[in-house]
Coordinates of C-alpha atoms in Angstrom, one line a residue:
Chain A
M1 CA 193.4 97.3 123.1
N2 CA 197.0 96.6 122.1
L3 CA 199.6 98.4 124.1
T4 CA 202.7 97.3 122.2
L5 CA 204.2 100.6 121.2
P6 CA 205.5 101.5 117.8
K7 CA 209.3 101.4 117.9
R8 CA 209.6 105.1 117.0
L9 CA 208.0 106.2 120.2
V10 CA 210.5 104.5 122.4
R11 CA 213.5 106.3 120.8
Q12 CA 215.4 108.9 122.8
T13 CA 214.8 112.1 120.8
S14 CA 211.3 113.5 120.4
E15 CA 210.3 115.9 117.8
V16 CA 207.8 118.5 118.7
L17 CA 206.1 121.0 116.4
L18 CA 205.6 124.5 117.8
L19 CA 203.0 126.6 116.2
G20 CA 202.7 130.3 116.7
F21 CA 205.5 131.1 119.1
G22 CA 207.9 133.8 117.9
N23 CA 210.6 132.8 120.4
G24 CA 210.3 129.0 120.5
V25 CA 209.9 127.2 123.7
E26 CA 211.5 130.0 125.7
E27 CA 208.4 131.9 125.3
F28 CA 206.2 129.7 127.4
L29 CA 208.5 127.7 129.7
S30 CA 209.3 128.8 133.2
S31 CA 213.1 129.2 133.2
N32 CA 214.0 126.7 135.9
F33 CA 214.3 123.6 133.8
P34 CA 215.2 123.8 130.1
P35 CA 214.3 121.0 127.7
P36 CA 217.1 118.5 127.0
T37 CA 219.2 119.3 123.9
Q38 CA 218.3 116.1 122.1
M39 CA 214.8 117.3 121.8
K40 CA 214.0 118.6 118.3
F41 CA 211.6 121.5 117.9
W42 CA 210.1 122.5 114.6
E43 CA 209.0 126.1 114.8
M44 CA 206.3 127.4 112.5
N45 CA 204.1 130.5 112.6
N46 CA 201.6 130.0 109.8
S47 CA 199.1 127.4 110.6
F48 CA 198.2 126.8 106.9
S49 CA 201.7 126.0 105.9
A50 CA 202.1 124.0 109.1
Y51 CA 199.2 121.8 108.2
Q52 CA 200.5 121.4 104.6
W53 CA 203.9 120.4 106.0
L54 CA 202.3 117.8 108.3
E55 CA 200.2 116.4 105.5
E56 CA 203.2 116.0 103.3
R57 CA 205.1 114.2 106.1
A58 CA 202.1 112.0 106.9
A59 CA 202.0 110.9 103.2
R60 CA 205.6 109.8 103.5
G61 CA 204.8 107.5 106.5
R62 CA 204.2 108.0 110.2
N63 CA 207.9 107.9 111.0
N64 CA 208.2 111.4 109.5
L65 CA 205.7 113.0 111.8
P66 CA 206.5 115.0 115.0
D67 CA 205.5 113.2 118.2
A68 CA 203.5 116.1 119.6
I69 CA 202.2 119.6 118.6
I70 CA 202.2 122.6 120.9
V71 CA 199.9 125.4 119.8
N72 CA 199.7 129.0 120.9
L73 CA 196.1 129.8 121.7
G74 CA 196.8 133.5 121.9
P75 CA 197.3 135.9 118.9
L76 CA 196.6 133.5 116.0
R77 CA 193.6 132.1 117.8
Q78 CA 191.0 131.8 115.0
E79 CA 193.5 130.5 112.5
N80 CA 194.8 127.9 114.9
Y81 CA 191.4 126.6 115.7
L82 CA 190.9 125.9 112.0
F83 CA 194.2 124.1 112.1
L84 CA 193.0 121.9 115.0
E85 CA 189.8 121.2 113.1
N86 CA 191.7 120.0 110.1
L87 CA 194.0 117.8 112.2
K88 CA 190.9 116.1 113.7
R89 CA 189.7 115.2 110.3
H90 CA 193.0 113.6 109.2
P91 CA 193.1 109.8 109.8
R92 CA 196.7 109.9 110.9
L93 CA 197.3 113.4 112.1
R94 CA 194.5 113.2 114.6
L95 CA 196.4 110.7 116.6
I96 CA 199.2 113.2 117.4
P97 CA 198.8 114.7 120.9
V98 CA 198.1 118.5 120.7
I99 CA 198.7 120.8 123.7
G100 CA 197.5 124.4 123.8
I101 CA 199.4 127.2 125.6
A102 CA 197.6 130.4 126.6
F103 CA 199.3 133.4 128.0
K104 CA 196.3 134.8 129.8
K105 CA 193.5 133.0 131.5
S106 CA 191.1 134.7 129.2
E107 CA 192.7 133.1 126.1
M108 CA 192.1 129.6 127.4
P109 CA 188.8 128.2 126.2
A110 CA 186.6 126.2 128.6
K111 CA 188.2 122.9 129.1
K112 CA 185.4 120.8 127.7
S113 CA 185.1 122.8 124.5
A114 CA 188.9 122.9 124.2
I115 CA 188.9 119.1 124.1
Q116 CA 186.1 119.0 121.6
Q117 CA 188.1 121.4 119.4
G118 CA 191.0 119.0 119.4
L119 CA 193.3 119.8 122.3
D120 CA 194.4 117.0 124.5
D121 CA 195.6 119.3 127.3
G122 CA 196.3 123.0 127.9
Y123 CA 198.4 125.2 130.1
I124 CA 198.7 128.8 131.1
A125 CA 202.2 130.1 130.6
P126 CA 204.7 130.0 132.1
V127 CA 204.8 126.2 132.3
D128 CA 207.2 124.0 134.1
W129 CA 209.0 121.9 131.5
R130 CA 209.1 118.7 133.6
R131 CA 205.3 118.9 134.0
L132 CA 204.7 119.5 130.3
E133 CA 207.2 116.8 129.3
N134 CA 205.7 114.2 131.6
R135 CA 202.2 114.8 130.3
M136 CA 203.4 114.9 126.7
Q137 CA 205.3 111.6 127.0
F138 CA 202.2 110.0 128.4
L139 CA 200.0 111.3 125.6
I140 CA 202.6 110.3 123.0
K141 CA 202.6 106.8 124.5
Y142 CA 198.8 106.4 124.8
K143 CA 196.8 108.8 122.7
A144 CA 197.0 106.6 119.6
T145 CA 196.0 103.4 121.5
T146 CA 193.1 104.9 123.4
Y147 CA 191.8 107.2 120.6
F148 CA 189.1 104.7 119.5
D149 CA 188.0 103.6 123.0
E150 CA 184.4 103.7 123.6
F151 CA 182.8 103.6 127.0
A152 CA 179.7 102.2 128.5
Q153 CA 178.5 105.3 130.4
N154 CA 176.5 103.6 133.1
E155 CA 176.7 100.1 134.4
T156 CA 174.9 100.9 137.7
A157 CA 171.3 100.6 136.5
D158 CA 170.9 96.8 136.4
I159 CA 173.3 95.7 139.1
V160 CA 171.0 95.3 142.0
K161 CA 167.6 95.2 140.3
I162 CA 165.4 92.6 142.0
P163 CA 163.8 90.5 139.2
F164 CA 160.1 90.8 138.8
W165 CA 159.3 87.2 139.7
K166 CA 161.3 87.6 143.0
R167 CA 159.6 90.9 144.0
S168 CA 156.1 89.4 143.1
F169 CA 156.9 86.3 145.2
D170 CA 158.1 88.4 148.1
V171 CA 155.0 90.6 148.2
L172 CA 152.6 87.6 147.8
V173 CA 154.3 85.5 150.5
A174 CA 154.8 88.3 152.9
S175 CA 151.2 89.5 152.8
L176 CA 149.8 86.0 153.0
A177 CA 152.1 85.2 155.9
I178 CA 151.2 88.4 157.8
L179 CA 147.5 87.6 157.4
T180 CA 147.7 84.0 158.5
L181 CA 150.1 84.6 161.3
S182 CA 148.4 87.7 162.7
P183 CA 147.2 85.8 165.8
V184 CA 150.8 84.7 166.4
F185 CA 152.0 88.3 165.9
A186 CA 149.4 89.4 168.5
L187 CA 150.4 86.8 171.0
I188 CA 154.1 87.4 170.8
A189 CA 153.5 91.2 171.0
L190 CA 151.5 90.6 174.2
L191 CA 154.1 88.4 175.8
V192 CA 157.0 90.7 175.0
K193 CA 155.1 93.6 176.4
L194 CA 154.0 91.8 179.6
E195 CA 157.4 90.4 180.5
S196 CA 159.6 93.6 180.4
K197 CA 159.4 97.3 179.8
G198 CA 160.0 98.6 176.4
P199 CA 158.6 98.5 172.8
V200 CA 157.4 95.3 171.2
V201 CA 159.5 95.7 168.1
Y202 CA 163.2 96.4 168.1
A203 CA 164.4 98.4 165.0
S204 CA 168.2 98.4 164.4
R205 CA 170.1 99.9 161.5
R206 CA 171.3 97.2 159.1
V207 CA 173.1 97.1 155.8
G208 CA 171.2 95.6 152.9
T209 CA 171.4 95.4 149.1
G210 CA 173.9 97.9 147.6
Y211 CA 174.9 98.9 151.1
K212 CA 171.6 100.6 151.6
V213 CA 171.0 101.2 155.4
F214 CA 167.5 100.5 156.6
Y215 CA 165.7 99.8 159.9
F216 CA 165.6 96.1 160.4
L217 CA 162.6 94.9 162.5
K218 CA 162.6 92.1 165.2
F219 CA 160.4 91.3 168.1
R220 CA 162.3 92.6 171.1
S221 CA 164.1 89.8 172.8
M222 CA 166.4 91.7 175.1
Y223 CA 166.0 94.1 178.1
Q224 CA 165.9 97.7 177.0
D225 CA 169.4 98.7 178.0
A226 CA 171.0 95.8 176.3
D227 CA 173.1 97.7 173.8
K228 CA 174.8 99.7 176.5
R229 CA 176.0 96.5 178.2
L230 CA 177.4 95.1 175.0
A231 CA 180.9 96.6 175.6
E232 CA 181.1 95.2 179.2
L233 CA 180.5 91.7 177.9
S234 CA 182.9 91.6 175.0
H235 CA 185.2 89.2 176.9
L236 CA 182.5 86.5 176.6
N237 CA 182.4 86.9 172.8
K238 CA 182.4 83.5 171.2
Y239 CA 184.3 84.7 168.2
N240 CA 186.9 86.5 170.2
S241 CA 190.1 84.7 169.4
D242 CA 193.6 85.5 168.1
D243 CA 192.3 84.9 164.6
K244 CA 192.5 88.3 162.9
N245 CA 189.0 88.2 161.7
G246 CA 187.7 87.0 165.0
A247 CA 186.1 90.1 166.3
L248 CA 183.9 90.6 163.2
F249 CA 180.9 89.0 164.6
L250 CA 179.5 89.2 168.1
K251 CA 177.8 86.1 169.5
F252 CA 177.3 85.0 173.1
D253 CA 176.3 81.5 174.3
N254 CA 174.3 82.3 177.3
D255 CA 173.5 85.9 177.1
P256 CA 172.2 87.5 180.3
R257 CA 170.7 90.4 178.3
I258 CA 168.0 88.1 176.8
T259 CA 164.5 87.9 178.3
K260 CA 162.7 84.6 178.8
V261 CA 160.2 85.3 176.0
G262 CA 163.2 86.5 174.1
K263 CA 165.0 83.2 174.5
F264 CA 162.0 81.3 173.2
I265 CA 161.2 83.5 170.2
R266 CA 164.9 83.4 169.3
K267 CA 165.2 79.7 169.5
T268 CA 162.2 79.3 167.3
S269 CA 163.2 82.2 165.0
L270 CA 159.8 83.8 165.7
D271 CA 161.6 87.0 166.6
E272 CA 162.3 87.4 162.9
L273 CA 158.6 87.6 161.9
P274 CA 158.4 91.4 161.8
Q275 CA 160.9 91.3 158.9
L276 CA 157.9 90.4 156.7
F277 CA 157.1 94.1 156.9
N278 CA 160.6 94.9 155.7
V279 CA 159.9 92.6 152.8
L280 CA 156.6 94.3 152.0
K281 CA 158.3 97.7 152.2
G282 CA 161.0 96.6 149.7
D283 CA 164.0 96.7 152.1
M284 CA 164.7 93.1 151.6
S285 CA 163.4 89.8 150.2
I286 CA 162.3 86.5 151.7
V287 CA 165.4 84.8 150.4
G288 CA 168.7 86.6 150.3
N289 CA 171.8 87.5 152.2
R290 CA 171.4 88.4 155.8
P291 CA 171.3 92.2 156.3
L292 CA 174.3 93.0 158.6
P293 CA 174.8 95.4 161.5
L294 CA 176.9 98.3 160.4
Y295 CA 180.0 97.2 162.3
E296 CA 180.0 93.8 160.7
A297 CA 179.2 95.2 157.2
E298 CA 182.1 97.6 157.1
Q299 CA 184.6 94.7 157.6
L300 CA 183.4 93.0 154.4
T301 CA 184.2 95.8 151.9
R302 CA 187.1 93.8 150.5
D303 CA 187.7 92.8 146.9
E304 CA 186.8 89.2 147.5
W305 CA 183.8 89.8 149.8
A306 CA 182.0 92.9 148.7
R307 CA 180.0 91.0 146.2
R308 CA 177.7 89.8 148.9
F309 CA 176.2 93.2 149.0
L310 CA 175.2 93.1 145.4
A311 CA 172.7 90.3 146.0
P312 CA 169.2 90.9 147.5
A313 CA 169.1 91.0 151.3
G314 CA 166.8 88.4 152.8
I315 CA 165.3 86.8 155.8
T316 CA 166.6 83.3 155.0
G317 CA 169.6 82.4 152.9
L318 CA 172.3 79.9 152.1
W319 CA 174.1 80.0 155.4
Q320 CA 170.9 79.7 157.5
V321 CA 170.1 76.4 155.8
A322 CA 173.7 75.1 155.5
K323 CA 174.4 71.6 156.7
G324 CA 176.0 71.3 160.1
G325 CA 174.2 74.4 161.5
K326 CA 175.0 78.0 161.0
D327 CA 176.3 78.6 164.5
N328 CA 179.5 76.5 163.9
M329 CA 180.6 78.3 160.8
T330 CA 183.6 80.6 160.5
V331 CA 183.2 84.1 159.2
E332 CA 184.9 83.1 156.0
E333 CA 182.5 80.2 155.5
R334 CA 179.5 82.4 156.1
V335 CA 180.6 85.2 153.8
G336 CA 181.7 82.6 151.3
L337 CA 178.1 81.3 151.1
D338 CA 176.8 84.9 150.7
V339 CA 179.1 85.5 147.8
E340 CA 178.1 82.1 146.3
Y341 CA 174.4 83.2 146.6
A342 CA 175.3 86.5 144.9
R343 CA 176.9 84.6 142.0
K344 CA 174.3 81.9 141.5
G345 CA 171.1 83.5 142.7
S346 CA 168.2 82.1 140.7
F347 CA 164.6 81.0 141.1
S348 CA 165.4 77.4 141.6
L349 CA 168.1 78.2 144.2
D350 CA 165.6 80.4 146.1
F351 CA 163.1 77.6 146.0
Q352 CA 165.6 75.1 147.4
I353 CA 166.6 77.5 150.2
L354 CA 163.0 78.0 151.1
L355 CA 162.4 74.2 151.3
K356 CA 165.3 73.8 153.6
T357 CA 164.4 76.7 155.8
L358 CA 161.7 75.1 157.9
P359 CA 163.7 71.9 158.8
A360 CA 166.7 74.2 159.6
M361 CA 164.5 76.2 161.9
L362 CA 163.1 73.2 163.6
Q363 CA 166.5 71.7 164.0
R364 CA 167.7 74.9 165.6
G365 CA 164.8 74.9 168.0
E366 CA 165.6 71.6 169.5
Chain B
M1 CA 172.3 119.1 139.1
K2 CA 173.9 116.0 140.6
K3 CA 177.7 116.2 141.0
S4 CA 179.7 113.5 139.2
I5 CA 182.1 110.9 140.4
L6 CA 184.5 108.8 138.4
I7 CA 185.3 105.4 140.0
I8 CA 188.5 103.6 138.8
E9 CA 188.7 100.1 140.3
D10 CA 189.5 96.8 138.7
H11 CA 187.6 94.5 141.0
D12 CA 184.1 94.0 139.8
S13 CA 182.6 93.6 143.3
I14 CA 184.0 96.8 144.8
R15 CA 183.4 98.8 141.6
K16 CA 179.8 97.8 141.4
L17 CA 179.2 98.2 145.1
L18 CA 180.6 101.8 145.0
S19 CA 178.6 102.5 141.8
V20 CA 175.3 101.4 143.3
F21 CA 176.0 102.9 146.7
L22 CA 176.9 106.4 145.3
S23 CA 174.5 106.6 142.4
K24 CA 171.7 107.6 144.8
D25 CA 173.4 111.0 145.3
Y26 CA 175.8 111.3 142.4
E27 CA 176.2 110.9 138.7
V28 CA 178.5 107.9 138.7
V29 CA 180.8 106.5 135.9
A30 CA 183.0 103.6 136.6
Q31 CA 186.1 102.5 134.7
K32 CA 188.2 99.3 135.1
D33 CA 191.7 100.6 135.3
G34 CA 193.9 103.7 135.2
L35 CA 194.3 103.7 131.5
E36 CA 190.5 103.4 130.9
G37 CA 190.1 106.2 133.4
I38 CA 192.6 108.5 131.7
S39 CA 191.2 107.6 128.3
W40 CA 187.6 108.4 129.4
L41 CA 188.7 111.8 130.9
G42 CA 190.6 112.5 127.6
K43 CA 187.3 112.4 125.7
G44 CA 186.4 115.7 127.5
N45 CA 184.7 114.4 130.7
F46 CA 185.3 116.4 133.9
P47 CA 184.0 114.7 137.0
D48 CA 183.9 116.6 140.3
L49 CA 185.8 113.8 142.1
I50 CA 187.7 110.6 141.4
L51 CA 187.7 107.5 143.5
L52 CA 190.9 105.7 142.7
D53 CA 192.1 102.1 143.5
M54 CA 195.9 101.5 143.7
E55 CA 196.7 98.0 142.4
M56 CA 195.4 97.8 138.9
P57 CA 196.5 96.2 135.6
R58 CA 197.9 98.4 132.7
L59 CA 198.0 101.6 134.6
D60 CA 198.1 101.5 138.4
G61 CA 196.8 104.2 140.8
V62 CA 200.1 106.0 141.5
S63 CA 200.9 106.3 137.7
F64 CA 197.4 107.5 137.1
L65 CA 197.7 110.1 139.8
K66 CA 201.2 111.2 138.6
N67 CA 199.9 111.7 135.1
L68 CA 196.8 113.5 136.1
R69 CA 198.6 115.9 138.4
M70 CA 200.9 116.9 135.4
S71 CA 197.9 117.9 133.3
G72 CA 196.8 121.5 132.9
F73 CA 193.2 120.5 132.3
F74 CA 192.7 117.6 134.8
G75 CA 195.3 118.4 137.4
E76 CA 192.9 119.9 139.9
I77 CA 190.3 117.2 140.2
P78 CA 190.0 116.0 143.9
I79 CA 191.0 112.4 144.3
V80 CA 190.1 109.9 147.1
V81 CA 192.1 106.7 147.1
I82 CA 190.7 103.4 148.2
S83 CA 193.5 101.0 148.4
G84 CA 193.8 97.2 149.0
T85 CA 197.1 97.7 150.8
D86 CA 198.3 100.4 153.2
D87 CA 202.0 100.2 152.7
E88 CA 203.6 103.5 153.8
R89 CA 205.4 104.0 150.5
S90 CA 202.2 104.2 148.4
I91 CA 200.4 106.4 151.1
F92 CA 203.4 108.7 151.0
Q93 CA 203.5 108.8 147.2
C94 CA 199.8 109.6 147.1
Q95 CA 200.1 112.4 149.6
Q96 CA 203.1 113.9 147.7
L97 CA 201.0 113.9 144.6
G98 CA 198.0 115.4 146.3
I99 CA 195.0 113.4 147.4
E100 CA 192.1 114.3 149.6
H101 CA 192.0 111.1 151.6
F102 CA 193.4 107.5 151.7
F103 CA 191.0 104.7 152.6
N104 CA 192.2 101.2 153.1
K105 CA 190.0 98.1 152.4
P106 CA 187.9 97.1 154.2
F107 CA 186.5 100.6 154.4
N108 CA 183.3 102.0 155.8
P109 CA 181.2 103.2 152.9
L110 CA 179.2 105.5 155.2
V111 CA 182.4 107.3 156.2
L112 CA 183.4 107.5 152.5
Q113 CA 180.1 109.1 151.7
E114 CA 180.6 111.7 154.4
K115 CA 184.1 112.5 153.1
I116 CA 182.8 112.9 149.6
T117 CA 180.0 115.2 150.8
N118 CA 182.6 117.3 152.6
I119 CA 184.9 117.6 149.7
L120 CA 182.2 118.5 147.2
S121 CA 180.4 121.0 149.4

C-alpha cells in the first residue's frame, strides 16, 4: 500500500458536499465550535442532481471533487440510499468518504448495514465539529489508500499445529517407553512412597504450547510442604543477583526440601518419566521447549521472546542438550535457544536433539 | 455465539501468541498495525473488543485510539492496550482517550484473559 498522499489532500481548505440539510452545517452541529471559515460547503437538496453534479466534476478530473460528503439520513432517506448505491458503483466517487447524520436514533440504520450501504461513519445530531472534522480528515487521508485492502480473516489455525509425523512419533515412542520402563516406574513409585508421606506423582501447573496451561507430571522429589517453604528460602536463589532478569528462574544448589530418593531421580532425570503420560495425552511432545511454571512464563511475553510459546512444548529440547551444561546458562541464553527451536523446528533437528539427550543426561548424572 | 476480538500488534510473536491463546474462547482476528486495523473495521467489522499495541509502523496505538474515539460507529468499542513501554505520557494519553486497561510487556496472559472476560460479561 502506498501512503504518499495526493497533493490536493494536503491543502488548507477542504470542500464538503452537504446533501439534504435545509440549513447547512448549522442544522447538525452542536453550537460550541463552528467550522473554520476557509472550509467550503456545497449545499444540495436533491440527491439526483447532486449525483449528476459529482459525476460531471469527476469527469473533469479528481481535483474538482469535494473531499467528503455528508448525507442527511432523515427525511430524504430512500432517495439518499439510492444516491449512496450509485456512489459505490462509480470508480472514482466511491473513494470519497461519506458520513451520515441522523436526527433521531431511529433514523440511523444498523451500523453494519450502514457501512454496506456505503457510509464510512455516522453520527446522531448534534455533533461536535472537532470530532466530526478529525474523523473526516482521517478518512480523507486514508479511505482511497485502504479501499482495496483485503484481509486474511484467520491466521490462527495453523500456528501451533503439531505436524503429523511429530505427533505419530510422540505417541509411538511414549507408549513404547511406558511399556518397557514399567518396572522402573513401579520401582520409583515404591521408593518415593516408602521414603516420605505424600503422593507418588507431583502435578504442577505449567505453560505449554500457545500458552496453554496444563498439569505437568513428575515423580515427587520433595517433601510435601515444599512449596510453602519456597518463599523463606528465596535468599539462597542462585539466580538472585542485581541483574534485572535475575529473579526469573528459581534454582537452588543444595536444596533442603529434596528427599534422598528425590535427589537420585533428579540427578538421573528419572523424575521426568511421568511426562510420557503428558505426551500421550497431547499436552506436550518428546522434543520441544520446556513447559514453564506460571511465574516464569509470564516474564517471557515480550516481543523478542514470546515466540518460544509457539513451538511445541517438550520433555527434552535444545537447551537441555546444549554444550557446557544447561545449569550454567543465563536466562537470555536459555530463552534464546527456545526461540531458535521455534524458528528452526524440523524432523532432523528433533532427531539430533534426541541423539544428544542421553549423553547429556549421563553427563548430568555424574 | 463466540464474542469477537480484534488484535492489533506488529510483532509476529506476540500477535500469534495472543491469537492462539484467545481463539479457544473467542473469535479472533489479528491485524499488523493501526492502519490495517482501521481499514479492517472500515469494511463493516464490529468486534466486541480490541487489543491494541502502542508502538507500530504507519499508524501507532495512540493515533489509532484517537481516530477511533472520534468515530460515531466505532467510538464505543472497548479497548485494552498491551504496550512495550510504560512511559507515563502514553498511559496518560490512553486513559484520556478512554481505555479499559493498560498492560505492559511482559504481561500475564492469564490476567489478560480474566480482564477480557470481565469486560465482555
